[in-house]
Coordinates of N, CA and C in Angstrom, one line a residue:
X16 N 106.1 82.8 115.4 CA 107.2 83.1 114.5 C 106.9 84.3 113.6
X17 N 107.6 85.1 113.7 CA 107.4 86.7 112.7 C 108.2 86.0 111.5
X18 N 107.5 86.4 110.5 CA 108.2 86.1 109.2 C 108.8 88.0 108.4
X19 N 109.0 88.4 107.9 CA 109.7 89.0 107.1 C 108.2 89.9 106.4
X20 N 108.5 91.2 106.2 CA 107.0 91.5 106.2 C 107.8 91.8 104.3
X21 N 108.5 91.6 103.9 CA 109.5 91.4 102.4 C 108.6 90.5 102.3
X22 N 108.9 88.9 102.5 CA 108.4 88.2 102.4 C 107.1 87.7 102.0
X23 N 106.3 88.2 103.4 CA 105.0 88.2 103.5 C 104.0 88.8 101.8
X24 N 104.7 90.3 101.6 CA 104.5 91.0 101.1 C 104.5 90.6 99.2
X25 N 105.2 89.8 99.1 CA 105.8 89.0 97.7 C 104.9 87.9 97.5
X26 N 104.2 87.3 98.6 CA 103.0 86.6 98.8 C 102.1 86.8 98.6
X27 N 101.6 88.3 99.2 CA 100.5 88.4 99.1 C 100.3 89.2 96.9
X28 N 101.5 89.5 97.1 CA 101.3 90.1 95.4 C 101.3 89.0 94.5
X29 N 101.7 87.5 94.8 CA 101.6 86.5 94.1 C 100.0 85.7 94.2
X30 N 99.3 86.2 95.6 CA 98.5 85.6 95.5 C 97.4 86.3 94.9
X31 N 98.1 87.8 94.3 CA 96.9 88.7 93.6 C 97.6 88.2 92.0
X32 N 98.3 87.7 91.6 CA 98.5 87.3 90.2 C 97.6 85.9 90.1
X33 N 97.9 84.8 90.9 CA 97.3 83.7 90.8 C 95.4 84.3 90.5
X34 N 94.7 85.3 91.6 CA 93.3 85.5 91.5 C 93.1 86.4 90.0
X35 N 94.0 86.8 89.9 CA 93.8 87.5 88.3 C 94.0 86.6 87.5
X36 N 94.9 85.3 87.6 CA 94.9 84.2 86.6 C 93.8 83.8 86.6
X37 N 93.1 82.9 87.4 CA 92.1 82.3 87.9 C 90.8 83.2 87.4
X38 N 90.9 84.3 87.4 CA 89.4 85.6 87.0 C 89.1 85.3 85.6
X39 N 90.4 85.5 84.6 CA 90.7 85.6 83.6 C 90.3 84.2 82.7
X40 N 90.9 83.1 83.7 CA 90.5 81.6 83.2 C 89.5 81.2 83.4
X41 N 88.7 81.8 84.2 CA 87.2 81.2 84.4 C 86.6 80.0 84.0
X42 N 86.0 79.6 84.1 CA 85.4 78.2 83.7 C 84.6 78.0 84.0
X43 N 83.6 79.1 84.0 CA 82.0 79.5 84.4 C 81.9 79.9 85.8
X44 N 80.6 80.4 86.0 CA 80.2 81.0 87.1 C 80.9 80.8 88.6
X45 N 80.9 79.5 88.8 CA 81.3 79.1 90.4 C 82.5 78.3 89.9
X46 N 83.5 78.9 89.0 CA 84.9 78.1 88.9 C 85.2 78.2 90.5
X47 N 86.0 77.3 90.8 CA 86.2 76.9 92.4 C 87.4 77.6 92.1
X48 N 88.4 77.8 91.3 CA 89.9 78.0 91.4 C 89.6 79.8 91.8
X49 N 88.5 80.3 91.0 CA 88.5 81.8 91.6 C 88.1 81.6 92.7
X50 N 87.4 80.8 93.3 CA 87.0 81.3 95.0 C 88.3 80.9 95.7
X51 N 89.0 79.9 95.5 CA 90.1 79.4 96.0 C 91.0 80.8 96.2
X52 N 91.7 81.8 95.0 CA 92.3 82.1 95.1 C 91.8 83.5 95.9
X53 N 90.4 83.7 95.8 CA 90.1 84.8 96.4 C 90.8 84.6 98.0
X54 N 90.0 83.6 98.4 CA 91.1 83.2 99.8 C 92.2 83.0 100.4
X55 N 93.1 83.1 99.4 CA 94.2 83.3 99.0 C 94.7 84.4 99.0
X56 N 94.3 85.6 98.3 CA 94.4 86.9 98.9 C 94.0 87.5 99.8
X57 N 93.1 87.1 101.0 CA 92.5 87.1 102.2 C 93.4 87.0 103.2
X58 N 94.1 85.7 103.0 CA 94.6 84.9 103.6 C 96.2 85.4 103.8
X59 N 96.7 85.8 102.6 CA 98.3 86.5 102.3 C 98.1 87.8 102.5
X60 N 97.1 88.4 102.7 CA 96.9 90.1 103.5 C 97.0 90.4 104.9
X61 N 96.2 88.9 105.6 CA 96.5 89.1 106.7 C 97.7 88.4 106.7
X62 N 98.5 87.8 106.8 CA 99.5 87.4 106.9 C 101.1 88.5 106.6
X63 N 100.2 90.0 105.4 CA 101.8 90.8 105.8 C 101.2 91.8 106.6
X64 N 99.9 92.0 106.6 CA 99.1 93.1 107.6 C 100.1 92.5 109.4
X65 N 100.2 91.2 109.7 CA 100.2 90.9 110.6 C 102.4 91.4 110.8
X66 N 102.9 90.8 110.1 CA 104.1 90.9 109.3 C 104.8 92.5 109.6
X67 N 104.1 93.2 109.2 CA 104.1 94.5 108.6 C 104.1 95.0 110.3
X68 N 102.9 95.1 110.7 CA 102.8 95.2 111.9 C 103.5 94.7 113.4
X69 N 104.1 93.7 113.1 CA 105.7 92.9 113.8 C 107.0 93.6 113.8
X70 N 107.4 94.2 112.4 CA 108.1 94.5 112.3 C 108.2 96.2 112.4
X71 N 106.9 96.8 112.1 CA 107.2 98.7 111.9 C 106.2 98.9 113.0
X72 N 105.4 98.4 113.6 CA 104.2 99.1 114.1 C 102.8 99.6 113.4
X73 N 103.1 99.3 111.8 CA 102.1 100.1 110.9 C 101.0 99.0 110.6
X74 N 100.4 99.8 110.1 CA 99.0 99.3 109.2 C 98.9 99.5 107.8
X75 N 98.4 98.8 107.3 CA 97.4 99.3 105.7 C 96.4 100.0 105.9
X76 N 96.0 100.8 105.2 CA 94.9 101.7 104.7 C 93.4 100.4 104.4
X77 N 94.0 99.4 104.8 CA 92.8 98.6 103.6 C 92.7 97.7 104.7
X78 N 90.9 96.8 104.7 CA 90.2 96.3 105.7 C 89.6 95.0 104.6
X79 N 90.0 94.2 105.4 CA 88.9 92.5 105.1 C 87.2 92.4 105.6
X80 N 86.5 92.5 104.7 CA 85.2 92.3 105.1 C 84.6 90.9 104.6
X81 N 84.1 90.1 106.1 CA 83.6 89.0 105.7 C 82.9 88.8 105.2
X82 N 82.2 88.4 104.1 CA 81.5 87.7 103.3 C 80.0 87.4 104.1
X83 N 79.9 87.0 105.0 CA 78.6 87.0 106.0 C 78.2 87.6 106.4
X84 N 78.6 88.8 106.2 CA 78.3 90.4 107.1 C 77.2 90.8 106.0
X85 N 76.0 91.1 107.1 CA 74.6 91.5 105.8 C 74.8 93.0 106.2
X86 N 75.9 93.7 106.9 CA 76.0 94.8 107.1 C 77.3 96.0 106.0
X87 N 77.9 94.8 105.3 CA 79.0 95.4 104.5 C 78.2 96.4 103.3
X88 N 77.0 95.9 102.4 CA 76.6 96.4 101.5 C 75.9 97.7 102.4
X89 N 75.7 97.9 103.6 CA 74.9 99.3 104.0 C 76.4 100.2 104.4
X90 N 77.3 99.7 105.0 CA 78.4 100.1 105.0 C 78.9 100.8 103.6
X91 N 78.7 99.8 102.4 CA 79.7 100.1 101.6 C 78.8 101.3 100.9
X92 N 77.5 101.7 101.0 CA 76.5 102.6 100.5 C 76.7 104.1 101.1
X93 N 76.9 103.7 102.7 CA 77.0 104.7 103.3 C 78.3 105.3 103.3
X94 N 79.3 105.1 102.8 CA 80.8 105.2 102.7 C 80.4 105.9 101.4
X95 N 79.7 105.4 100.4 CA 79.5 106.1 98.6 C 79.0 107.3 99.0
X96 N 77.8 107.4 99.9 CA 77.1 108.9 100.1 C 77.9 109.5 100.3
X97 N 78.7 109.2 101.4 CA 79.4 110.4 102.3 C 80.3 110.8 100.6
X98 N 81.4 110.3 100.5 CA 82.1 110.2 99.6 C 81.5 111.3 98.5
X99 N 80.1 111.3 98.4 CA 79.6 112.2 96.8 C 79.2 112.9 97.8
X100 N 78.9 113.0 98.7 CA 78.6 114.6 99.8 C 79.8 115.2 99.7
X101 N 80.9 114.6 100.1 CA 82.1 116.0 99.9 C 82.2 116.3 98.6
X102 N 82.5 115.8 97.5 CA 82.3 116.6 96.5 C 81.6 117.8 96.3

């Protein structure tokens, strides 16, 4: 079932208000409501990424990195280099 990438899209922006609620309310270090909602925006990205892509053919500019990946932080270093090399 294709949903509405409107839809989708109103989702995923609510589920970036809920993780900014949740940031802001904190309740110490491992509040569960921030990890909850972090998944939440994971979760409502793919959901208009897929949406989005149903309905135009398109993409986002923007990528989900799993959390278990011991390769993201050499990724995200070597993306910083490059980045202050063109400068």
């Amino acid at each position: 079932m294709n949903i509405d990438p409107r839809t989708a899209l109103n989702a995923l922006t609510d589920a970036l208000e809920e993780h900014l609620s949740a940031a802001v309310n904190r309740r110490g270090e491992d509040d569960p409501a921030v990890e909850t909602t972090f998944y939440g925006i994971a979760d409502a990205f793919e959901a208009y990424e897929d949406a989005l892509f149903a309905a135009t053919g398109e993409v986002t500019p923007l990528d989900l990195y799993d959390e278990d990946s011991e390769d993201i932080d050499e990724d995200l270093d070597d993306d910083l280099e490059e980045d202050l090399d063109e400068e």
